[in-house]
Coordinates of C-alpha atoms and ligand atoms in Angstrom, one line a residue:
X1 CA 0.0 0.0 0.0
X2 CA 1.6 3.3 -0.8
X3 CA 0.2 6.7 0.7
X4 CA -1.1 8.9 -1.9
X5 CA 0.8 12.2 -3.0
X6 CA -0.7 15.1 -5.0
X7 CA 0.0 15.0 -9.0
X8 CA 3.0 16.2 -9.6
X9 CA 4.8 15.7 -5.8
X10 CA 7.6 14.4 -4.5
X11 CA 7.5 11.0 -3.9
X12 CA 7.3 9.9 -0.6
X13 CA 11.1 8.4 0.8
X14 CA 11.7 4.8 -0.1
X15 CA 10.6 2.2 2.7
X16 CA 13.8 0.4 3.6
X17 CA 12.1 -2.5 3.5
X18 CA 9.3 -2.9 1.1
X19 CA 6.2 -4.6 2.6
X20 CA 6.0 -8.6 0.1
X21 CA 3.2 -9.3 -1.8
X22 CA 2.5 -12.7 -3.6
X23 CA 2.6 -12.8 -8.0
X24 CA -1.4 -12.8 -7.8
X25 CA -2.3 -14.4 -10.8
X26 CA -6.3 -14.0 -11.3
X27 CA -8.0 -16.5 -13.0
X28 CA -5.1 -18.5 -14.3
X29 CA -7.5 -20.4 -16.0
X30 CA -8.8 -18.1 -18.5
X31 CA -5.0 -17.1 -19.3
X32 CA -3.0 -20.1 -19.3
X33 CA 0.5 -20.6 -19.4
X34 CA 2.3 -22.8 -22.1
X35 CA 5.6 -23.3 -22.7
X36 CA 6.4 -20.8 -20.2
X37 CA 4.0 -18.2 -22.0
X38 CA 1.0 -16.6 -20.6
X39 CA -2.0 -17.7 -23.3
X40 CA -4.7 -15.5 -25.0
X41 CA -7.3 -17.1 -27.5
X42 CA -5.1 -20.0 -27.7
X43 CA -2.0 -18.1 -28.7
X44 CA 1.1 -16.8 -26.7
X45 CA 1.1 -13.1 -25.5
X46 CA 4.2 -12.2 -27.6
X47 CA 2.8 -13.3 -31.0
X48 CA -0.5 -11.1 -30.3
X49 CA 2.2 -8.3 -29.0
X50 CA 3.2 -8.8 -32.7
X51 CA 0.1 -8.6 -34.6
X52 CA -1.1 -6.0 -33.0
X53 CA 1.7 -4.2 -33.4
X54 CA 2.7 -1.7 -30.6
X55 CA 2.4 -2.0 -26.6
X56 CA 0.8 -1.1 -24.6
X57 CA -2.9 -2.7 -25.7
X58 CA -5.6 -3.9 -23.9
X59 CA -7.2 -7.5 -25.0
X60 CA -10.2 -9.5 -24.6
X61 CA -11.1 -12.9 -25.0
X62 CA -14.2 -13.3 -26.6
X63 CA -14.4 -16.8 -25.7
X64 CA -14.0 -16.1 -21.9
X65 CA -16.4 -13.8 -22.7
X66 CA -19.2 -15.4 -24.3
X67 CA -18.7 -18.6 -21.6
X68 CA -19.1 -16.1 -19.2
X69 CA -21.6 -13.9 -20.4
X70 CA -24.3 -16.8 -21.7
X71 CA -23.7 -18.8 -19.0
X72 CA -24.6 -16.1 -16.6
X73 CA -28.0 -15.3 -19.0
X74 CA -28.7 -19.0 -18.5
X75 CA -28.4 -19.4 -15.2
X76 CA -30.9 -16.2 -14.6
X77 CA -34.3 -17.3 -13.6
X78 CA -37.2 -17.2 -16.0
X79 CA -38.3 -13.3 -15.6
X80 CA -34.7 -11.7 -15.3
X81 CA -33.6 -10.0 -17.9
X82 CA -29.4 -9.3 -18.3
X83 CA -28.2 -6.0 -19.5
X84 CA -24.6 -5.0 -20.1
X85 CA -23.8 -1.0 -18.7
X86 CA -21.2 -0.1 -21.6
X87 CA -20.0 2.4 -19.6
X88 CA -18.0 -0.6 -18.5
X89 CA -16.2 -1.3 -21.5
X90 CA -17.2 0.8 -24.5
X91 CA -15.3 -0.8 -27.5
X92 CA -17.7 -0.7 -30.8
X93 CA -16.7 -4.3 -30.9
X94 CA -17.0 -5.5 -28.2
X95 CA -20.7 -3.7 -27.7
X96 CA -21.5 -5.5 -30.7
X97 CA -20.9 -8.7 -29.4
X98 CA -22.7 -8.1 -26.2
X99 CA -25.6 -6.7 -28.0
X100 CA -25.7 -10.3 -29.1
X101 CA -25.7 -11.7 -25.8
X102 CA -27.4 -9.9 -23.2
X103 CA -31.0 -8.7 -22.9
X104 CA -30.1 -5.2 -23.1
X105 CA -27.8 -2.3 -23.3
X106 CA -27.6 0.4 -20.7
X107 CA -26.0 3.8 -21.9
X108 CA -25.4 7.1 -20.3
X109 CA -25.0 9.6 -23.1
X110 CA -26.1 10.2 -26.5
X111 CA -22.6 9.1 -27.4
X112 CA -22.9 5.5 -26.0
X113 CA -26.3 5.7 -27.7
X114 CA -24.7 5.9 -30.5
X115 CA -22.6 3.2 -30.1
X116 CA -25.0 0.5 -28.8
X117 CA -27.1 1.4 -31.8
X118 CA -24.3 1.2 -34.8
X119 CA -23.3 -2.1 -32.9
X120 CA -26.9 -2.9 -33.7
X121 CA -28.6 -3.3 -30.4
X122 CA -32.5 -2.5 -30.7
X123 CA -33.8 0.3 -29.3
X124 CA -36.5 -1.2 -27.6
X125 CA -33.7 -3.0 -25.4
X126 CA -31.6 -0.1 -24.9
X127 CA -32.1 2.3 -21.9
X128 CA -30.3 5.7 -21.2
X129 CA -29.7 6.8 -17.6
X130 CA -27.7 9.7 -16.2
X131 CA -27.5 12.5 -14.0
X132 CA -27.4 15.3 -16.3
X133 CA -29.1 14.8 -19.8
X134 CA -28.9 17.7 -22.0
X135 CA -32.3 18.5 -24.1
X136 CA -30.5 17.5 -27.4
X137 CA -30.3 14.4 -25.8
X138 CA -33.5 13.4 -24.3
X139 CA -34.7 14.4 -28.0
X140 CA -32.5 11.9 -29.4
X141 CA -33.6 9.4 -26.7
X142 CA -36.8 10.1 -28.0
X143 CA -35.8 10.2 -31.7
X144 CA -34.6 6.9 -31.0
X145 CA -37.6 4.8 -29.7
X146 CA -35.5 3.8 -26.2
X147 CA -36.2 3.9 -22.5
X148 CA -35.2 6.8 -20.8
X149 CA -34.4 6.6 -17.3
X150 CA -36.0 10.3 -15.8
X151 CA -33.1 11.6 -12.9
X152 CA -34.8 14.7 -12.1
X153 CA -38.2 16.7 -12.5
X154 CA -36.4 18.6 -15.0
X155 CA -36.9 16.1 -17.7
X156 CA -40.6 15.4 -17.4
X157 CA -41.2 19.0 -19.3
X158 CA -38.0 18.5 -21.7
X159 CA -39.2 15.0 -22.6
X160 CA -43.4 16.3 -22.9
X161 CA -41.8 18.9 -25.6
X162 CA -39.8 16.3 -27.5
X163 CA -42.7 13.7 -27.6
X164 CA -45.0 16.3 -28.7
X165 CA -42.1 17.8 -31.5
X166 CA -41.1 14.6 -33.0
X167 CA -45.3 12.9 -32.4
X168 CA -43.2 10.0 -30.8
X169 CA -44.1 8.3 -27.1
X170 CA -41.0 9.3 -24.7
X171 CA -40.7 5.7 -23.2
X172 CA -39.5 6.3 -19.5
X173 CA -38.6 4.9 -16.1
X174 CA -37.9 6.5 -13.0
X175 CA -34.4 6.4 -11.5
X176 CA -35.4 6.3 -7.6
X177 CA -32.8 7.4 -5.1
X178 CA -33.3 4.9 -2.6
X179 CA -33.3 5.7 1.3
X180 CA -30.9 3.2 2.0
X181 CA -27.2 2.3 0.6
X182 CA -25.2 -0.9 -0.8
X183 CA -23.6 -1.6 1.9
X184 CA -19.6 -2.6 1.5
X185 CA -19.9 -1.0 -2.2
X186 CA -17.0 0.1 -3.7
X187 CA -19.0 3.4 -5.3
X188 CA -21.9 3.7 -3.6
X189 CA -24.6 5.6 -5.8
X190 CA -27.7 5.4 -3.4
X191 CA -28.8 6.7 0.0
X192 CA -28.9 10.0 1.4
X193 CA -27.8 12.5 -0.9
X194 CA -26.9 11.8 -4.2
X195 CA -27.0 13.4 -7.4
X196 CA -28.4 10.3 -9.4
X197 CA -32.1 10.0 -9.2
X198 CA -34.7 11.8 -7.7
X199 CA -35.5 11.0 -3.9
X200 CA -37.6 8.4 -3.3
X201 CA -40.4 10.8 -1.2
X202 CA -40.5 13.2 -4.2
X203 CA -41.4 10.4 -6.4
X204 CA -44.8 10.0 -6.0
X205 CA -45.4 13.8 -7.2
X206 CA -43.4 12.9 -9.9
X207 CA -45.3 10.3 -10.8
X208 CA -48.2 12.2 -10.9
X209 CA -46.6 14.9 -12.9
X210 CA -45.6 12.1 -15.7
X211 CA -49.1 10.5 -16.2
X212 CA -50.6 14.7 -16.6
X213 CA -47.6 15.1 -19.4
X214 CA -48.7 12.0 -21.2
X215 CA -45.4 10.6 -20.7
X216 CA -44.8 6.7 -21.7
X217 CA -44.1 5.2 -18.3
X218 CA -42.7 1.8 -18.1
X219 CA -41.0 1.6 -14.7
X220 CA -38.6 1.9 -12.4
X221 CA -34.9 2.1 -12.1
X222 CA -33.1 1.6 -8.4
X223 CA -29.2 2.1 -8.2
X224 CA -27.3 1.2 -4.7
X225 CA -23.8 0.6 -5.3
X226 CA -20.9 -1.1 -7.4
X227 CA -18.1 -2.9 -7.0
X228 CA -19.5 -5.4 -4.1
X229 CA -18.0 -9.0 -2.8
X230 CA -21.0 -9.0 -0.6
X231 CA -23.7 -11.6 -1.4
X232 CA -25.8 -11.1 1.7
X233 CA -25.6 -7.1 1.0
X234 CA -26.3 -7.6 -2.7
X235 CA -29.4 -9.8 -2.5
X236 CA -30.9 -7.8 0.4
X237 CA -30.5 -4.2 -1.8
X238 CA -32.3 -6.1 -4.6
X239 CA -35.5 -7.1 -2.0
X240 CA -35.4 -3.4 -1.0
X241 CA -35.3 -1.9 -4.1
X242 CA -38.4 -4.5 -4.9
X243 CA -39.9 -3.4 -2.0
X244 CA -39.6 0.2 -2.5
X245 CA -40.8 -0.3 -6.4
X246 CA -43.9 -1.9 -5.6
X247 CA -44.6 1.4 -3.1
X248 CA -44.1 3.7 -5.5
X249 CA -46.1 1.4 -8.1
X250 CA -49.3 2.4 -6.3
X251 CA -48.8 6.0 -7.3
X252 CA -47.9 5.2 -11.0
X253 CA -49.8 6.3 -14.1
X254 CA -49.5 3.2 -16.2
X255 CA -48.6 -0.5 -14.7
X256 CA -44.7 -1.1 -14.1
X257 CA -43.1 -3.2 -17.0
X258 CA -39.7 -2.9 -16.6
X259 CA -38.5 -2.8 -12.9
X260 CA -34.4 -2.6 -12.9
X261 CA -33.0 -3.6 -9.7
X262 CA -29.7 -2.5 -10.2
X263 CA -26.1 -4.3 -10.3
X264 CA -23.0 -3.7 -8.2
X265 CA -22.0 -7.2 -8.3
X266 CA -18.3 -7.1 -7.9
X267 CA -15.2 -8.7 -9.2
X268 CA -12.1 -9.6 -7.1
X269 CA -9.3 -7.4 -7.7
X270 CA -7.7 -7.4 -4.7
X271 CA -5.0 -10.2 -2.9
X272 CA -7.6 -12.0 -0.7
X273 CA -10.3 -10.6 -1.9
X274 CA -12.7 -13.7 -2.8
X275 CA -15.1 -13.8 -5.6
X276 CA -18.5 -13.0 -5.4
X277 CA -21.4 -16.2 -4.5
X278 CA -22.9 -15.6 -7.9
X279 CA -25.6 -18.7 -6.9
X280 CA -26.6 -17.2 -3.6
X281 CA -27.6 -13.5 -5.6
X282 CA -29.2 -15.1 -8.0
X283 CA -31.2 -17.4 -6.0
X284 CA -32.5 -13.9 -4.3
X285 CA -33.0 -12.8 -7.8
X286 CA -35.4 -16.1 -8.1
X287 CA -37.4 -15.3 -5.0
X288 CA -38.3 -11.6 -6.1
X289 CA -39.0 -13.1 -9.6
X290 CA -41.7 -15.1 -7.9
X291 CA -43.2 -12.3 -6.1
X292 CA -43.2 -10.2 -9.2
X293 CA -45.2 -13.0 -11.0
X294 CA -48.3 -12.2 -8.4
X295 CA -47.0 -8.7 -7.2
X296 CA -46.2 -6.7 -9.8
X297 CA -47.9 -9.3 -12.8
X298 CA -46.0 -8.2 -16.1
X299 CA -43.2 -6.7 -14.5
X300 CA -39.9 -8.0 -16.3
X301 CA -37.1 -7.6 -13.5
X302 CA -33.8 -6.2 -14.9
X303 CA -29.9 -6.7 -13.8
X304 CA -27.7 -4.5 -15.5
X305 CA -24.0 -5.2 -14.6
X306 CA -20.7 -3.7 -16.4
X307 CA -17.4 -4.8 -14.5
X308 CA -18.9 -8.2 -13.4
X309 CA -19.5 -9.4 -17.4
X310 CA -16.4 -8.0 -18.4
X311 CA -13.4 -7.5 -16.2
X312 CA -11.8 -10.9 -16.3
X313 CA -11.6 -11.1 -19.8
X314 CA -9.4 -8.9 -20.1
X315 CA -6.2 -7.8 -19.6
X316 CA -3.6 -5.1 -20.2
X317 CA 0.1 -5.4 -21.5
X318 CA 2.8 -3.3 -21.5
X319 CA 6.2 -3.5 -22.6
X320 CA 9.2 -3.0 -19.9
X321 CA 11.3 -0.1 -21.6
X322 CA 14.2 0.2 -18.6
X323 CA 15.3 -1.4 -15.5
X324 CA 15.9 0.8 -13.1
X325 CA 17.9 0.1 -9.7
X326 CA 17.4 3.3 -7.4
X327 CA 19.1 2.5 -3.6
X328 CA 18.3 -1.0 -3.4
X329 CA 14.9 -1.0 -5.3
X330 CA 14.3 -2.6 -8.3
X331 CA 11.8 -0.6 -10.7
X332 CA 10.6 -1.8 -14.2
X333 CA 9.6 1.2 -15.9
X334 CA 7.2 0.4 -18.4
X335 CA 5.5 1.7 -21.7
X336 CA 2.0 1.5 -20.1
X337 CA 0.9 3.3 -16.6
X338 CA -1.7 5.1 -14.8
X339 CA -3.0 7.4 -18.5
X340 CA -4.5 4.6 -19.9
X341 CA -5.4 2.4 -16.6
X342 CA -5.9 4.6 -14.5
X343 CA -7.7 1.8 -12.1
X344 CA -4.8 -0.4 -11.9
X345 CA -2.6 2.6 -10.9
X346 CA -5.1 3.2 -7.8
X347 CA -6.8 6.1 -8.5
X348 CA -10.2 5.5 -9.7
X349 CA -11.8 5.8 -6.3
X350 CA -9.6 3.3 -4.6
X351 CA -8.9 5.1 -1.1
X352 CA -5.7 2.9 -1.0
X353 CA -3.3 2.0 -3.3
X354 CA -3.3 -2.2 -3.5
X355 CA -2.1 -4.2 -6.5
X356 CA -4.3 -5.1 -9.3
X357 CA -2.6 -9.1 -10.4
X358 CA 0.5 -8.6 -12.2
X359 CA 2.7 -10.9 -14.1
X360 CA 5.5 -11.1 -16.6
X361 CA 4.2 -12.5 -19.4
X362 CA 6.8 -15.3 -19.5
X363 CA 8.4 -17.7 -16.8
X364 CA 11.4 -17.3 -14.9
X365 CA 14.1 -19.2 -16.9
X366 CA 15.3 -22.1 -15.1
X367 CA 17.5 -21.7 -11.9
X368 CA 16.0 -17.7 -11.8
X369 CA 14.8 -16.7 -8.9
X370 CA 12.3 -13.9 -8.4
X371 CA 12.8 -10.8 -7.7
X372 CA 10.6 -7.9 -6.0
X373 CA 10.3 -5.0 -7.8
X374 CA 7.3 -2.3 -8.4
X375 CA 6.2 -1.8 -11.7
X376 CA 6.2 1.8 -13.0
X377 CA 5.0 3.9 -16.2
X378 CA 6.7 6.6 -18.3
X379 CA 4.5 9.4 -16.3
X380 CA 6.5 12.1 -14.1
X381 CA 4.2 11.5 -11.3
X382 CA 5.0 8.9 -8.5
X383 CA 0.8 8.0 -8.6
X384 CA 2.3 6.6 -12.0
X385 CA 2.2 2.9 -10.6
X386 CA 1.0 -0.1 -12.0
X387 CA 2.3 -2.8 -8.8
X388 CA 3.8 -2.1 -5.6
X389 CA 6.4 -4.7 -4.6
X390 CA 5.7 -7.6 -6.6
X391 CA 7.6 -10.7 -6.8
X392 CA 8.6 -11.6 -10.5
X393 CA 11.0 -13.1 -12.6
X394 CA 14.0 -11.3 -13.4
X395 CA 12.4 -9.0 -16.1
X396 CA 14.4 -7.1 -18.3
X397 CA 13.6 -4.2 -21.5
X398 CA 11.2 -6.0 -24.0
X399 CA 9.9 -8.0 -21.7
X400 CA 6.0 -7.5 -21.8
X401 CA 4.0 -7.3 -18.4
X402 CA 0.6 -8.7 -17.9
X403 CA -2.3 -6.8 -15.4
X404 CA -5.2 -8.9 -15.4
X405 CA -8.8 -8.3 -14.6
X406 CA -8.6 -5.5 -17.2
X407 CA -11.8 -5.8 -19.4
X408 CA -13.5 -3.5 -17.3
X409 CA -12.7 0.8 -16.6
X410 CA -9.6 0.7 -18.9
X411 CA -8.9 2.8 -21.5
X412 CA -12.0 5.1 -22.1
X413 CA -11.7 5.7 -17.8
X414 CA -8.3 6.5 -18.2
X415 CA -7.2 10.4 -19.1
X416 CA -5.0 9.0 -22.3
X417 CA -3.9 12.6 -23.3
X418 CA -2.3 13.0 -19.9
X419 CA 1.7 13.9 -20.7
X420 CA 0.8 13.6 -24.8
X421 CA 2.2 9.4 -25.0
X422 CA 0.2 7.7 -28.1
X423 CA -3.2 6.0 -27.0
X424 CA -3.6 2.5 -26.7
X425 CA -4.8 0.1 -28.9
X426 CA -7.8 -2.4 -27.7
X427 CA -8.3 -5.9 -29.4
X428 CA -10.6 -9.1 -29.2
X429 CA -9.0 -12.4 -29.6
Ligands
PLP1 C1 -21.7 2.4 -13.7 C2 -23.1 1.9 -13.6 C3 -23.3 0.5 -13.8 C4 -22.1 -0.5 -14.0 O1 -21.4 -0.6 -12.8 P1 -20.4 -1.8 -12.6 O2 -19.8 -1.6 -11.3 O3 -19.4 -1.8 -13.7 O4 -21.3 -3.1 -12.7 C5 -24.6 0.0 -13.8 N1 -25.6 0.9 -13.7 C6 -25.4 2.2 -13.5 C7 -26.6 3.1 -13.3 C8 -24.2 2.7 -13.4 O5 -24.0 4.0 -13.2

């Protein structure tokens, strides 16, 4: 763990002993190693290094992917519907292959609109939430024929003139801020006061204010968290937000047909961090399913998850471009760094610095021993940090270094422009 500095300061003085921590190697499985090579898509890491053509790159494999991502829909009880949050991972192709795939695909701006609809996703599965639409986009929403997710009173009047403009229905749902929280979320995104939604007390006027502008309403949309480990947490946020969404159903102007209960489920980045009990959420999932069947009858419960479908596909890899000793610490200073994953390097909400899994891309050669080092980009800022005292083989310039569970917040979350190195290339294998 390394104490955060401000962009741009010193670093802070070199522990004389650097705390160890194990070569975490994520889901080995998906990425395995032959002939002392880390494997994507069946081939070794430096022969895709090659046909892509320049480091650093992210890479996803679409395999993985699909195992994980159909396997998940079919495992979903009868009644749950899957969507993919882009916002996740925006890549045109990748979009297009989850279009494919999932029930659904939630964007947050007329930008990812556009995306999901090139990769061909149907508007009538695509919905468009976010705290701050601008009228050009709520008209395009409209234009568009998908569900718009309503985040404040100011839309109802926006959307009303867009539906009457273009003589098209402005399909919406009501993004709830919930009373209560995710607890043990990463981002939490619910309780007290938040800028996503509208409070759950105001809704009911809202409500009423919708059904007088004429506007299509279809549901509701309930938000707590992301980025949780926590089963227990997860399943009971889902029977709240249920709970609250049949409350606020009473007051509604047209029967609810799309109730989304949110996502949140999280992935394990973290040394010791254990994966999430996928069965025990969705066996919650199964008992609200059932009470929607007699409570809320043609209600279609919706999951939208971005990091959970995604992340471990993935991974990022960057070349080692100097070796650098500096009083007794070893630091591979890499092509690749905190500008284009800016998660890895610790500062997309993390409040401490831990390592995401690291690796060399290729074995220690027999009789090597590892070494600890931290592995560093080309940045002039010590937050520029992609492992922290990591035990790997004796790595030296051309060498190309692996962070795994990468699919997710990568390059579009990162600020690539940041000190004017080339962006990043992003492939499917
Ligand atoms: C960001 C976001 C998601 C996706 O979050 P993950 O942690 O990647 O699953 C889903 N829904 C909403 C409303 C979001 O803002």
């Amino acid at each position: 763990m390394t104490t955060q500095t401000p962009l741009g300061a010193t670093p802070p003085a070199a522990p004389t002993s650097a705390p160890r921590q194990a070569d975490h190697r994520a889901r080995p499985s998906s990425f395995p190693r032959v002939n002392g090579q880390v494997h994507i898509g069946g081939q070794p890491l430096q022969r895709l290094a090659a046909r892509v053509g320049s480091t650093p790159f992210y890479a996803l494999d679409r395999t993985c992917l699909h195992q994980h991502v159909a396997g998940l829909r079919a495992r979903l009880p009868a009644g749950v519907l899957l969507h993919y949050a882009m916002k996740a991972n925006p890549m045109p192709a990748l979009v297009g292959l989850m279009a494919g795939w999932v029930d659904g695909i939630d964007v947050a701006s007329a930008g990812e609109l556009q995306v999901a609809l090139d990769a061909g996703a149907a508007p009538a599965h695509i919905s468009f939430a976010g705290p701050g639409k601008r009228e050009a986009e709520l008209r395009q929403a409209v234009a568009a024929g998908v569900l718009l997710n309503i985040e404040s009173e100011r839309e109802v009047p926006l959307l009303a003139a867009a539906q009457q403009q273009l003589g098209l229905p402005a399909r919406v749902a009501v993004r709830v801020n919930p009373p209560f929280e995710l607890k043990g979320s990463g981002m939490r995104m619910g309780g007290g006061g938040r800028p996503f939604g509208v409070d759950a007390e105001r809704v009911p006027a809202l409500l009423a204010e919708i059904g007088r502008q004429g506007l299509a309403f279809e549901g509701f949309h309930l938000y707590a968290g992301s980025q949780n480990l926590n089963a227990a947490a997860l399943v009971e946020a889902q029977r709240a937000c249920f709970d609250l969404a049949l409350t606020l159903a009473a007051s509604a102007p047209a029967p609810v047909r799309s109730l989304n209960v949110g996502g949140g489920w999280g992935v394990p980045y973290f040394p010791g961090e254990q994966p999430l009990d996928e069965a025990a959420v969705i066996a919650g999932l199964a008992n609200l399913a059932q009470r929607a069947a007699t409570e809320l009858p043609g209600a279609a419960l919706v999951v939208e998850l971005g990091r959970y479908l995604v992340a471990e596909a993935g991974i990022y890899v960057a070349r080692v471009l100097d070796r650098k000793v500096s009083r007794g610490q070893v630091f591979l200073v890499t092509d690749g760094g905190l500008h284009q994953h800016l998660a890895a390097s610790g500062n997309f909400g993390q409040v401490f610095r831990r390592n995401y899994p690291v690796a060399l891309a290729r074995d220690a050669a027999a009789g090597e021993a590892l070494e600890t080092v931290s592995v560093v980009g080309p940045l002039c800022t010590p937050l520029d940090r992609l492992a922290d005292s990591v035990d790997l083989p004796p790595a030296q310039p051309g060498d190309l270094v692996v962070v795994f569970q990468s699919g997710a917040y990568g390059a579009s979350a990162s600020p690539q422009d940041f000190l004017g190195h080339p962006h990043c290339a992003q492939v499917l294998v």
